[in-house]
Short mmCIF file of C-alpha atoms and ligand atoms in Angstrom, two decimals:
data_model
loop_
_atom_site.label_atom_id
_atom_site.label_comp_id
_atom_site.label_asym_id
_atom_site.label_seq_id
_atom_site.Cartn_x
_atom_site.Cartn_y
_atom_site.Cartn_z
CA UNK A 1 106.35 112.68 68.64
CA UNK A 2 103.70 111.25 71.05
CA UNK A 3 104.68 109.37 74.44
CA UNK A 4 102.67 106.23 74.12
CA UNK A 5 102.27 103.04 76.90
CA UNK A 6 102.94 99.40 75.81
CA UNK A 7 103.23 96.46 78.33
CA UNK A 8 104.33 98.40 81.15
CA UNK A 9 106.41 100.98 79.28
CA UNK A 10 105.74 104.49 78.73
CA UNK A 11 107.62 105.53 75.25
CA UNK A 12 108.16 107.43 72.01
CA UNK A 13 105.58 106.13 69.33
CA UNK A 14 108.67 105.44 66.67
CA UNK A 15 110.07 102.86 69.54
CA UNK A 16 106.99 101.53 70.65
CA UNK A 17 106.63 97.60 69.92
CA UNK A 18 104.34 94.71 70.55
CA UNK A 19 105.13 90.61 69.85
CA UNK A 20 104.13 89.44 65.98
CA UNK A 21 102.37 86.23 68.40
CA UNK A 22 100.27 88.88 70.16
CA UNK A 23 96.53 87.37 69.82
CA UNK A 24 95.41 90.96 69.55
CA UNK A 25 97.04 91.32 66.27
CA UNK A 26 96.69 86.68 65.30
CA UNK A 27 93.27 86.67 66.57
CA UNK A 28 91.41 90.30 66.83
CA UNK A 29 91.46 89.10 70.21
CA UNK A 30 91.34 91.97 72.39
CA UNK A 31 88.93 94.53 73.23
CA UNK A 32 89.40 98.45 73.58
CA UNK A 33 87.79 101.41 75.02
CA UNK A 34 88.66 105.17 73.72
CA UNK A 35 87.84 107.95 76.47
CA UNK A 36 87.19 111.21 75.18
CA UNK A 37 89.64 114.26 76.90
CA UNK A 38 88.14 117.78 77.21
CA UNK A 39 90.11 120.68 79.15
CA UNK A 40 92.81 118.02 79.92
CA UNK A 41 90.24 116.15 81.67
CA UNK A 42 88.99 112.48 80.81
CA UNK A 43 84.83 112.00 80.71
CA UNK A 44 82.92 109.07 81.61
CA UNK A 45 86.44 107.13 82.83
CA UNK A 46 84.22 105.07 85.58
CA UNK A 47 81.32 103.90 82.80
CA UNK A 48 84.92 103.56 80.16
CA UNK A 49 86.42 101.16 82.46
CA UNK A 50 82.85 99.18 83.51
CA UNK A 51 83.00 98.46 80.17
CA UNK A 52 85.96 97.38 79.85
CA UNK A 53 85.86 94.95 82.56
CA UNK A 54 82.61 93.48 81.01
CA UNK A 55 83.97 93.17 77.68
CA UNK A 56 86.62 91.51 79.41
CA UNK A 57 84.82 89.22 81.17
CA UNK A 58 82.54 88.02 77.96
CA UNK A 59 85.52 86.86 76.44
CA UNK A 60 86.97 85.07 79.38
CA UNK A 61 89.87 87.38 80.27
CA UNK A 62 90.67 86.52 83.84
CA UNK A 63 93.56 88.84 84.20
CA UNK A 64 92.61 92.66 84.32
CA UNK A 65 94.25 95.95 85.63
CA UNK A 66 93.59 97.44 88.71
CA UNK A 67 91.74 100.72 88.02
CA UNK A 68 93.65 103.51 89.47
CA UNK A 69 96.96 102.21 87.85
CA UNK A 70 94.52 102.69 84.45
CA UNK A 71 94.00 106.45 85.71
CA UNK A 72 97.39 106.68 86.20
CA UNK A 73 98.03 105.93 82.66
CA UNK A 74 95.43 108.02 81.10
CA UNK A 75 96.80 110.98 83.10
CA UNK A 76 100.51 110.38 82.52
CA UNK A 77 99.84 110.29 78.99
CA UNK A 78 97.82 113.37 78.99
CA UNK A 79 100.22 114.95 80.14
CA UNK A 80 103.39 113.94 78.64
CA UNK A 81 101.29 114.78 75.16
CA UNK A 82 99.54 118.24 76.67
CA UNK A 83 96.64 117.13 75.26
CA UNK A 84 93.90 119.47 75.76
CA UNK A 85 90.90 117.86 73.49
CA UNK A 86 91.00 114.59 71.80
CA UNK A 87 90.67 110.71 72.69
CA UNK A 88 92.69 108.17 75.11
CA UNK A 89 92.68 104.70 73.38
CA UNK A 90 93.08 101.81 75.09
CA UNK A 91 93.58 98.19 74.32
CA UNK A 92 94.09 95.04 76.40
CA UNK A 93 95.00 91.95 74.52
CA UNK A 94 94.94 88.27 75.81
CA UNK A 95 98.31 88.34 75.20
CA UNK A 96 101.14 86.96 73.18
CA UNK A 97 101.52 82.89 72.92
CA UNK A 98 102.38 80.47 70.22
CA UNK A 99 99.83 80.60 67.27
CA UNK A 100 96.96 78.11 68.76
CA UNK A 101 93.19 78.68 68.69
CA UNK A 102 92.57 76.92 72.00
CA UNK A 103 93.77 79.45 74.76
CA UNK A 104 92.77 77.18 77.71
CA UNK A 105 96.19 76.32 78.62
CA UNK A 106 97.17 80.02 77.77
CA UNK A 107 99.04 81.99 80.72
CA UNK A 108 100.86 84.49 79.46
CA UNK A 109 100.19 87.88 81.03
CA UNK A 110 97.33 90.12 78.93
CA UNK A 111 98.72 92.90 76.91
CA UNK A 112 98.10 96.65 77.46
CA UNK A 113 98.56 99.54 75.00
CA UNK A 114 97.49 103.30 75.77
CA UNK A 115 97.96 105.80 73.27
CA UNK A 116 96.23 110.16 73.06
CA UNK A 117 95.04 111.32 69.75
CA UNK A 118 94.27 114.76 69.35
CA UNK A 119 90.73 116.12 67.80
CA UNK A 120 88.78 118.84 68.22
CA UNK A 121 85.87 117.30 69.56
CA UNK A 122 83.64 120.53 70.20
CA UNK A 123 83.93 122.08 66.86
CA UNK A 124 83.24 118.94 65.35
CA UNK A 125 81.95 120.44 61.77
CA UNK A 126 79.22 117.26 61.59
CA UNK A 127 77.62 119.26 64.46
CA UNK A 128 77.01 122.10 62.56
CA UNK A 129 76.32 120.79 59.38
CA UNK A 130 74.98 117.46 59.97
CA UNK A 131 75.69 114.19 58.54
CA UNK A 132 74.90 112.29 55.51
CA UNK A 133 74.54 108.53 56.09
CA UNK A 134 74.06 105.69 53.91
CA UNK A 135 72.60 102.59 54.95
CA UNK A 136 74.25 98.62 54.30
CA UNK A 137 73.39 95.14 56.16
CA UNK A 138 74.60 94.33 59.49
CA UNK A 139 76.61 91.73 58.31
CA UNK A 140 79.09 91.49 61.91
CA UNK A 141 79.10 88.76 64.27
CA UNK A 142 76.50 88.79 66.61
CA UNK A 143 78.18 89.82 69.80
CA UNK A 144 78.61 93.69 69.07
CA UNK A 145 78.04 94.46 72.49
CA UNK A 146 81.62 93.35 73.57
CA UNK A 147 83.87 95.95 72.64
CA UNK A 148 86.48 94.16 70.60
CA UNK A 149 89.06 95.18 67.91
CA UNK A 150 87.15 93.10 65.43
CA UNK A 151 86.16 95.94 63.06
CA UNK A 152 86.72 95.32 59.93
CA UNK A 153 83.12 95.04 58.44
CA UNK A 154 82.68 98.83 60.36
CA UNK A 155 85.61 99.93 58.60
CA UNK A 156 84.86 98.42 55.02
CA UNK A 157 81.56 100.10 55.11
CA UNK A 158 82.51 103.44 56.81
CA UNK A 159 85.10 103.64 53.40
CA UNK A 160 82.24 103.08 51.24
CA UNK A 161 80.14 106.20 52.77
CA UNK A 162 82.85 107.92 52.36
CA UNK A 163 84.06 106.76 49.05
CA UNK A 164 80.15 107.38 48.31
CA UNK A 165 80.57 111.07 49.76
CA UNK A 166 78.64 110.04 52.85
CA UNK A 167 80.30 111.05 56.36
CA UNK A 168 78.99 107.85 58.05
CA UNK A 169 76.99 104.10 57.72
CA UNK A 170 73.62 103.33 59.42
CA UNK A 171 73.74 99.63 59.71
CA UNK A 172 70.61 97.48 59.47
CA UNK A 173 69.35 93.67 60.74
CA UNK A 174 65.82 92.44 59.37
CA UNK A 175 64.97 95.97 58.13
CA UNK A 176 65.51 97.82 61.65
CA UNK A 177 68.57 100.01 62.41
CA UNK A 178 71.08 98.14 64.66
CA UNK A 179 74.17 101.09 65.34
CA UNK A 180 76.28 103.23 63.48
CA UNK A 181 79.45 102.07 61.92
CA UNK A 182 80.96 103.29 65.49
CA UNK A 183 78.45 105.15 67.16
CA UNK A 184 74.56 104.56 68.43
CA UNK A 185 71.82 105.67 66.17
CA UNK A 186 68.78 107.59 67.10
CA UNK A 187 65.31 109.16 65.57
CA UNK A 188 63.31 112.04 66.95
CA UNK A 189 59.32 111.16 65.95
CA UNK A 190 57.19 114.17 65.26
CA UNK A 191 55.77 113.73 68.52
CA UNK A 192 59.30 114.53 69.88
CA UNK A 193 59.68 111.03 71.33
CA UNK A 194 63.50 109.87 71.08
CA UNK A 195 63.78 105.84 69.57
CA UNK A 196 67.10 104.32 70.25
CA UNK A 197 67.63 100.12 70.00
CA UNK A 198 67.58 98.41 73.31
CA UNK A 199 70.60 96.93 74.97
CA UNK A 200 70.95 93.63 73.70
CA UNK A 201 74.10 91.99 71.75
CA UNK A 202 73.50 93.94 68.65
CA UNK A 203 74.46 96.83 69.75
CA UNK A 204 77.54 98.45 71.59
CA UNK A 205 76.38 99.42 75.07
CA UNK A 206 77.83 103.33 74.41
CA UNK A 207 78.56 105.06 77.48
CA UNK A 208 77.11 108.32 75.48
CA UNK A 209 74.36 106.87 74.74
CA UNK A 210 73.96 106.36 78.69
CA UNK A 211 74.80 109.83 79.48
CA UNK A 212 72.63 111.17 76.58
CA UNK A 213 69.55 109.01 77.72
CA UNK A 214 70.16 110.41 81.31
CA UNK A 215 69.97 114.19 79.93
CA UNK A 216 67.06 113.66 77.83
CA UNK A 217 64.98 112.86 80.69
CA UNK A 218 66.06 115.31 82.34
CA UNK A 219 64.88 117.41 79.84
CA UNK A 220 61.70 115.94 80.24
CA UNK A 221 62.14 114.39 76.68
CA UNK A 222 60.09 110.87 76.20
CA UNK A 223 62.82 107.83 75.26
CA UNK A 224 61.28 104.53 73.76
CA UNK A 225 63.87 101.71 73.81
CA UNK A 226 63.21 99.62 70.89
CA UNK A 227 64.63 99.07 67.12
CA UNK A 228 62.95 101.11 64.50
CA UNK A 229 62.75 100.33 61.00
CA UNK A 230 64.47 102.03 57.56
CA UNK A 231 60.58 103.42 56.81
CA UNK A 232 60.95 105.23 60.34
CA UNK A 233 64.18 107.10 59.89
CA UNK A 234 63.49 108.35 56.18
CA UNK A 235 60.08 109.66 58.20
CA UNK A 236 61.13 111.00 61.32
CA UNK A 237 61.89 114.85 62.09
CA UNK A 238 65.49 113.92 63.49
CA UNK A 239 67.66 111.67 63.68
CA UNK A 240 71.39 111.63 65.59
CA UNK A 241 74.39 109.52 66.81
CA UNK A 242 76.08 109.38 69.69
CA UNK A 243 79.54 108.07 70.67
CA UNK A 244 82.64 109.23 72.89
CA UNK A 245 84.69 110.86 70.37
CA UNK A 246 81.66 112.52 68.46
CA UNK A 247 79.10 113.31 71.19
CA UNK A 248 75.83 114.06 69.60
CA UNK A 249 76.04 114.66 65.75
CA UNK A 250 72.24 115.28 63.69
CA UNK A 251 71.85 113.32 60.70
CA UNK A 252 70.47 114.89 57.79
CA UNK A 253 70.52 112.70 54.69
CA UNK A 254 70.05 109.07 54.36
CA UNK A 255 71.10 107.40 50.81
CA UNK A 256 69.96 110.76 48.98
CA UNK A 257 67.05 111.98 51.10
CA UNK A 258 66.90 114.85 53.39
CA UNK A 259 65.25 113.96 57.11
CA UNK A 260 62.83 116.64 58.26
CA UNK A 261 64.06 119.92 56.61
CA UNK A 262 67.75 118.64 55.97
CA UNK A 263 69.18 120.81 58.77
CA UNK A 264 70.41 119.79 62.35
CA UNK A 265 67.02 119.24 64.05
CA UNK A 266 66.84 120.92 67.55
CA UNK A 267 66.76 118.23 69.96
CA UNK A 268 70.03 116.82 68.65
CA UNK A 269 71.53 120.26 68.88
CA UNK A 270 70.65 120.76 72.42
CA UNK A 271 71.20 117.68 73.50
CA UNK A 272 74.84 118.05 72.11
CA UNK A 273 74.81 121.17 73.78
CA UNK A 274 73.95 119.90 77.13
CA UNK A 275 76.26 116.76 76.80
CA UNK A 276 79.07 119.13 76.49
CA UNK A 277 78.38 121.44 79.37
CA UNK A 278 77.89 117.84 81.69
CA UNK A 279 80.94 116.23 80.41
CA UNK A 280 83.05 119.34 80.97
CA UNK A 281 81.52 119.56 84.61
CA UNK A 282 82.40 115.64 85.80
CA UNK A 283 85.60 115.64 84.06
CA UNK A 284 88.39 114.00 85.95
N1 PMP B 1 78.56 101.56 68.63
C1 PMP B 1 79.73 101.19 68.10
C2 PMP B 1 79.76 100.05 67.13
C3 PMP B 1 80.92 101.86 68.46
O1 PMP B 1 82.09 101.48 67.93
C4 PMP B 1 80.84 102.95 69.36
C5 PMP B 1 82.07 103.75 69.73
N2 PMP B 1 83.15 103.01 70.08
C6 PMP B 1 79.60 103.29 69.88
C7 PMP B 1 78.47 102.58 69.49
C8 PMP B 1 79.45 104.44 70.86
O2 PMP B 1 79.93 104.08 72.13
P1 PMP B 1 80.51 105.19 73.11
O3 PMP B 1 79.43 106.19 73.32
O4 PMP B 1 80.82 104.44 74.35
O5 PMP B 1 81.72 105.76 72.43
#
Protein backbone atom coordinates (compact mmCIF):
# COMPACT_ATOMS: atom_id res chain seq x y z
CA UNK A 1 0.00 0.00 0.00
CA UNK A 2 1.40 3.40 -1.19
CA UNK A 3 1.95 6.47 1.30
CA UNK A 4 0.18 9.21 -0.55
CA UNK A 5 -0.13 13.32 0.47
CA UNK A 6 -3.58 15.04 0.64
CA UNK A 7 -4.11 18.58 2.14
CA UNK A 8 -1.30 18.53 4.38
CA UNK A 9 -1.35 14.84 5.28
CA UNK A 10 0.96 12.22 4.34
CA UNK A 11 -1.15 8.71 4.37
CA UNK A 12 -2.07 5.20 3.30
CA UNK A 13 -3.87 5.37 -0.20
CA UNK A 14 -7.05 3.18 1.31
CA UNK A 15 -7.45 6.31 3.96
CA UNK A 16 -6.68 8.99 1.77
CA UNK A 17 -9.78 11.48 1.22
CA UNK A 18 -10.68 14.71 -0.44
CA UNK A 19 -14.24 16.94 0.03
CA UNK A 20 -17.22 15.76 -2.62
CA UNK A 21 -17.36 20.13 -2.97
CA UNK A 22 -13.71 20.03 -4.08
CA UNK A 23 -13.79 22.17 -7.52
CA UNK A 24 -11.11 19.82 -8.73
CA UNK A 25 -13.48 17.01 -8.81
CA UNK A 26 -17.23 19.85 -9.46
CA UNK A 27 -15.34 21.79 -11.89
CA UNK A 28 -12.04 19.99 -13.51
CA UNK A 29 -10.73 22.89 -11.87
CA UNK A 30 -7.28 22.21 -11.03
CA UNK A 31 -4.20 21.71 -12.84
CA UNK A 32 -1.38 18.96 -12.36
CA UNK A 33 2.12 18.27 -13.19
CA UNK A 34 3.63 14.49 -13.11
CA UNK A 35 7.59 14.46 -12.63
CA UNK A 36 9.25 11.56 -13.89
CA UNK A 37 11.71 9.60 -11.00
CA UNK A 38 14.84 7.77 -12.27
CA UNK A 39 17.48 6.21 -9.70
CA UNK A 40 15.27 7.66 -6.89
CA UNK A 41 15.90 10.95 -8.30
CA UNK A 42 13.18 13.47 -9.71
CA UNK A 43 14.10 15.17 -13.44
CA UNK A 44 13.24 18.47 -14.63
CA UNK A 45 11.55 19.40 -10.90
CA UNK A 46 12.58 23.31 -11.54
CA UNK A 47 10.90 23.44 -15.36
CA UNK A 48 7.83 20.84 -13.40
CA UNK A 49 7.15 23.45 -10.94
CA UNK A 50 7.58 26.73 -13.56
CA UNK A 51 4.89 25.16 -14.97
CA UNK A 52 2.98 24.72 -12.47
CA UNK A 53 3.06 28.15 -11.24
CA UNK A 54 2.07 29.36 -14.79
CA UNK A 55 -0.71 27.09 -15.13
CA UNK A 56 -1.61 28.43 -11.94
CA UNK A 57 -1.50 31.76 -12.66
CA UNK A 58 -3.68 31.43 -16.14
CA UNK A 59 -6.41 30.32 -14.18
CA UNK A 60 -6.24 32.90 -11.48
CA UNK A 61 -4.96 30.80 -8.56
CA UNK A 62 -3.52 33.32 -6.17
CA UNK A 63 -2.59 30.90 -3.51
CA UNK A 64 0.45 28.57 -4.39
CA UNK A 65 3.07 26.45 -2.40
CA UNK A 66 6.30 27.49 -1.60
CA UNK A 67 8.73 25.35 -3.64
CA UNK A 68 11.00 23.59 -1.34
CA UNK A 69 8.00 22.41 0.86
CA UNK A 70 6.93 20.82 -2.89
CA UNK A 71 10.53 19.08 -2.85
CA UNK A 72 9.93 18.05 0.37
CA UNK A 73 6.93 16.21 -0.69
CA UNK A 74 8.21 14.65 -3.77
CA UNK A 75 11.13 13.29 -1.70
CA UNK A 76 9.16 12.10 1.33
CA UNK A 77 7.05 10.24 -0.90
CA UNK A 78 9.83 8.72 -2.77
CA UNK A 79 10.92 7.48 -0.15
CA UNK A 80 8.24 6.20 1.99
CA UNK A 81 7.26 4.20 -1.51
CA UNK A 82 11.20 3.24 -2.44
CA UNK A 83 10.44 4.15 -5.64
CA UNK A 84 13.27 3.72 -7.89
CA UNK A 85 11.63 4.51 -11.55
CA UNK A 86 8.23 5.78 -12.17
CA UNK A 87 6.20 9.22 -11.95
CA UNK A 88 5.34 11.82 -8.98
CA UNK A 89 1.81 13.26 -9.71
CA UNK A 90 0.76 16.23 -8.48
CA UNK A 91 -2.42 18.17 -8.31
CA UNK A 92 -3.44 21.53 -6.81
CA UNK A 93 -7.09 22.28 -6.80
CA UNK A 94 -8.82 25.72 -6.16
CA UNK A 95 -10.23 24.15 -3.47
CA UNK A 96 -13.38 22.95 -1.86
CA UNK A 97 -16.51 25.57 -1.55
CA UNK A 98 -20.21 25.36 -1.98
CA UNK A 99 -21.20 24.34 -5.61
CA UNK A 100 -21.07 28.00 -7.39
CA UNK A 101 -19.53 28.84 -10.78
CA UNK A 102 -18.44 32.33 -9.75
CA UNK A 103 -15.28 31.80 -7.47
CA UNK A 104 -14.65 35.55 -6.93
CA UNK A 105 -15.75 35.56 -3.46
CA UNK A 106 -14.02 32.06 -3.07
CA UNK A 107 -11.35 31.82 -0.10
CA UNK A 108 -10.98 28.64 0.86
CA UNK A 109 -7.40 27.40 0.92
CA UNK A 110 -6.28 25.49 -2.64
CA UNK A 111 -6.08 21.79 -2.43
CA UNK A 112 -2.90 19.66 -2.81
CA UNK A 113 -2.62 15.94 -3.61
CA UNK A 114 0.85 14.08 -4.30
CA UNK A 115 0.83 10.60 -5.11
CA UNK A 116 4.29 7.94 -6.84
CA UNK A 117 3.36 5.49 -9.46
CA UNK A 118 5.74 3.05 -10.42
CA UNK A 119 6.82 2.34 -14.31
CA UNK A 120 9.61 1.31 -15.91
CA UNK A 121 10.31 4.23 -17.82
CA UNK A 122 13.68 3.06 -19.58
CA UNK A 123 12.54 -0.18 -20.91
CA UNK A 124 9.59 1.37 -22.14
CA UNK A 125 8.75 -1.45 -24.99
CA UNK A 126 7.27 1.65 -27.41
CA UNK A 127 11.02 2.51 -27.54
CA UNK A 128 11.98 -0.48 -29.03
CA UNK A 129 9.24 -1.24 -31.09
CA UNK A 130 7.72 1.96 -31.92
CA UNK A 131 4.29 3.18 -31.87
CA UNK A 132 1.28 2.96 -33.93
CA UNK A 133 -0.87 6.13 -33.89
CA UNK A 134 -4.09 7.00 -35.25
CA UNK A 135 -5.13 10.34 -35.98
CA UNK A 136 -8.84 12.22 -34.73
CA UNK A 137 -9.80 16.15 -34.53
CA UNK A 138 -8.61 18.35 -31.90
CA UNK A 139 -11.82 18.81 -30.60
CA UNK A 140 -10.47 20.33 -26.73
CA UNK A 141 -10.86 23.72 -25.56
CA UNK A 142 -8.51 26.01 -26.78
CA UNK A 143 -6.28 26.65 -23.83
CA UNK A 144 -4.18 23.29 -23.89
CA UNK A 145 -1.27 25.02 -22.83
CA UNK A 146 -2.49 25.25 -19.12
CA UNK A 147 -1.98 22.06 -17.63
CA UNK A 148 -5.37 21.21 -16.22
CA UNK A 149 -7.20 17.96 -15.21
CA UNK A 150 -9.64 18.58 -18.00
CA UNK A 151 -8.86 15.44 -20.05
CA UNK A 152 -11.48 13.78 -21.00
CA UNK A 153 -11.49 14.30 -24.87
CA UNK A 154 -7.48 12.91 -24.45
CA UNK A 155 -8.76 10.05 -22.70
CA UNK A 156 -11.88 9.20 -25.00
CA UNK A 157 -9.61 9.18 -27.92
CA UNK A 158 -6.48 7.50 -26.37
CA UNK A 159 -9.35 4.41 -25.67
CA UNK A 160 -10.22 4.46 -29.19
CA UNK A 161 -6.40 3.87 -30.41
CA UNK A 162 -6.31 1.47 -28.25
CA UNK A 163 -9.63 -0.13 -28.68
CA UNK A 164 -8.44 0.30 -32.51
CA UNK A 165 -5.07 -1.60 -31.55
CA UNK A 166 -3.20 1.68 -31.80
CA UNK A 167 -0.76 2.53 -28.73
CA UNK A 168 -1.49 6.30 -29.02
CA UNK A 169 -3.69 9.46 -30.85
CA UNK A 170 -2.06 12.20 -33.03
CA UNK A 171 -4.50 14.98 -32.69
CA UNK A 172 -5.16 17.44 -35.52
CA UNK A 173 -6.60 21.37 -35.95
CA UNK A 174 -7.23 22.61 -39.68
CA UNK A 175 -5.29 19.61 -41.10
CA UNK A 176 -1.91 20.26 -39.03
CA UNK A 177 -0.86 18.11 -36.02
CA UNK A 178 -1.52 19.98 -32.72
CA UNK A 179 0.00 17.23 -29.74
CA UNK A 180 -0.37 13.84 -28.78
CA UNK A 181 -3.19 12.64 -26.67
CA UNK A 182 -0.52 13.44 -23.71
CA UNK A 183 2.65 13.97 -25.20
CA UNK A 184 4.28 16.49 -28.04
CA UNK A 185 4.47 15.25 -31.54
CA UNK A 186 7.37 15.49 -33.85
CA UNK A 187 8.59 14.61 -37.68
CA UNK A 188 12.12 14.07 -38.87
CA UNK A 189 12.13 15.44 -42.85
CA UNK A 190 14.46 13.60 -45.13
CA UNK A 191 16.70 16.38 -44.87
CA UNK A 192 17.01 15.44 -41.13
CA UNK A 193 15.37 18.70 -40.03
CA UNK A 194 13.19 18.07 -36.73
CA UNK A 195 9.32 19.94 -37.09
CA UNK A 196 7.64 20.32 -33.79
CA UNK A 197 4.38 22.98 -33.34
CA UNK A 198 5.33 26.25 -31.80
CA UNK A 199 4.41 27.29 -28.32
CA UNK A 200 1.17 28.76 -28.52
CA UNK A 201 -2.21 27.67 -26.59
CA UNK A 202 -2.66 24.58 -28.61
CA UNK A 203 -0.24 22.87 -27.33
CA UNK A 204 1.10 21.78 -23.79
CA UNK A 205 4.38 23.60 -23.22
CA UNK A 206 6.22 19.91 -22.34
CA UNK A 207 9.17 20.29 -20.31
CA UNK A 208 10.62 17.23 -22.60
CA UNK A 209 10.01 18.76 -25.35
CA UNK A 210 12.31 21.67 -23.85
CA UNK A 211 14.98 19.38 -22.83
CA UNK A 212 14.74 17.39 -26.13
CA UNK A 213 14.94 20.69 -28.28
CA UNK A 214 18.03 21.66 -26.10
CA UNK A 215 19.84 18.18 -27.01
CA UNK A 216 19.05 18.27 -30.54
CA UNK A 217 20.98 21.30 -31.04
CA UNK A 218 23.40 20.18 -29.37
CA UNK A 219 23.64 17.55 -31.63
CA UNK A 220 23.89 19.93 -34.23
CA UNK A 221 20.38 18.72 -35.45
CA UNK A 222 18.26 21.64 -37.40
CA UNK A 223 14.67 22.32 -35.34
CA UNK A 224 11.89 24.28 -37.33
CA UNK A 225 9.13 25.45 -34.94
CA UNK A 226 6.00 25.39 -36.82
CA UNK A 227 2.75 23.00 -37.31
CA UNK A 228 3.03 20.52 -40.06
CA UNK A 229 0.30 19.00 -41.84
CA UNK A 230 -1.27 15.11 -41.96
CA UNK A 231 0.46 14.97 -45.78
CA UNK A 232 3.87 15.71 -43.86
CA UNK A 233 3.86 13.00 -41.26
CA UNK A 234 2.57 10.07 -43.63
CA UNK A 235 5.87 11.52 -45.73
CA UNK A 236 8.47 12.12 -43.39
CA UNK A 237 11.41 9.57 -42.46
CA UNK A 238 10.52 9.87 -38.59
CA UNK A 239 8.38 10.85 -36.53
CA UNK A 240 8.40 10.78 -32.34
CA UNK A 241 6.76 12.01 -29.07
CA UNK A 242 7.97 13.30 -26.23
CA UNK A 243 6.59 13.66 -22.68
CA UNK A 244 7.84 13.13 -18.94
CA UNK A 245 6.71 9.72 -18.33
CA UNK A 246 7.60 8.40 -21.94
CA UNK A 247 10.72 10.38 -22.96
CA UNK A 248 11.26 9.98 -26.61
CA UNK A 249 9.14 7.13 -28.22
CA UNK A 250 9.46 6.72 -32.57
CA UNK A 251 6.29 6.43 -34.25
CA UNK A 252 5.96 4.00 -36.86
CA UNK A 253 2.42 3.66 -38.20
CA UNK A 254 -0.18 6.21 -38.68
CA UNK A 255 -3.95 4.89 -39.36
CA UNK A 256 -2.42 1.76 -41.30
CA UNK A 257 0.72 3.17 -42.92
CA UNK A 258 4.24 2.56 -42.06
CA UNK A 259 6.53 6.03 -41.78
CA UNK A 260 9.90 5.64 -43.45
CA UNK A 261 10.74 1.86 -43.21
CA UNK A 262 8.26 1.13 -40.21
CA UNK A 263 11.13 0.80 -37.69
CA UNK A 264 12.33 3.30 -34.92
CA UNK A 265 14.10 5.89 -37.12
CA UNK A 266 17.58 6.88 -35.69
CA UNK A 267 17.28 10.30 -34.58
CA UNK A 268 14.42 9.40 -32.26
CA UNK A 269 16.49 6.56 -30.91
CA UNK A 270 19.39 8.66 -30.05
CA UNK A 271 17.76 11.34 -28.99
CA UNK A 272 15.97 8.99 -26.42
CA UNK A 273 19.22 7.79 -25.75
CA UNK A 274 20.77 11.04 -24.92
CA UNK A 275 17.63 12.29 -22.96
CA UNK A 276 18.20 9.45 -20.67
CA UNK A 277 21.88 9.79 -20.00
CA UNK A 278 21.00 13.95 -19.27
CA UNK A 279 18.09 13.28 -17.12
CA UNK A 280 19.95 10.68 -15.07
CA UNK A 281 22.93 13.27 -14.74
CA UNK A 282 20.68 16.49 -13.31
CA UNK A 283 18.55 14.35 -11.29
CA UNK A 284 17.74 15.73 -7.90
N1 LIG B 1 1.04 17.40 -24.33
C1 LIG B 1 0.08 16.95 -23.53
C2 LIG B 1 -1.35 17.16 -23.93
C3 LIG B 1 0.39 16.28 -22.33
O1 LIG B 1 -0.58 15.83 -21.53
C4 LIG B 1 1.76 16.08 -22.01
C5 LIG B 1 2.17 15.32 -20.77
N2 LIG B 1 1.54 15.69 -19.63
C6 LIG B 1 2.73 16.57 -22.88
C7 LIG B 1 2.34 17.23 -24.04
C8 LIG B 1 4.21 16.40 -22.58
O2 LIG B 1 4.62 17.27 -21.56
P1 LIG B 1 5.83 16.88 -20.62
O3 LIG B 1 7.01 16.65 -21.50
O4 LIG B 1 6.02 18.06 -19.75
O5 LIG B 1 5.42 15.64 -19.88
Amino acid sequence: MRTVYVNGVYTSEDQAQISIFDRGFLFGDAVYEVTAVMNGMLVDFEAHMDRLERSMAELDMVRGFERPALLTIHKTLIKNNNLQEGLVYLQVTRGAADRDFDFSEMDAAPGLVLFTQAKALDANPLAARGQKIILADDLRWGRSDIKTVQLLYASLMKTRAKRQGADDVWLCRDGKITEGSSNNAYIVTHRNEIITRELSTDILHGITRASVLRLAELHQLKIIERAFSVEELRNAKEAFSTSASGFVNPVVNVDGAVIGDGQPGHIASALRSSYVAASEAAAV
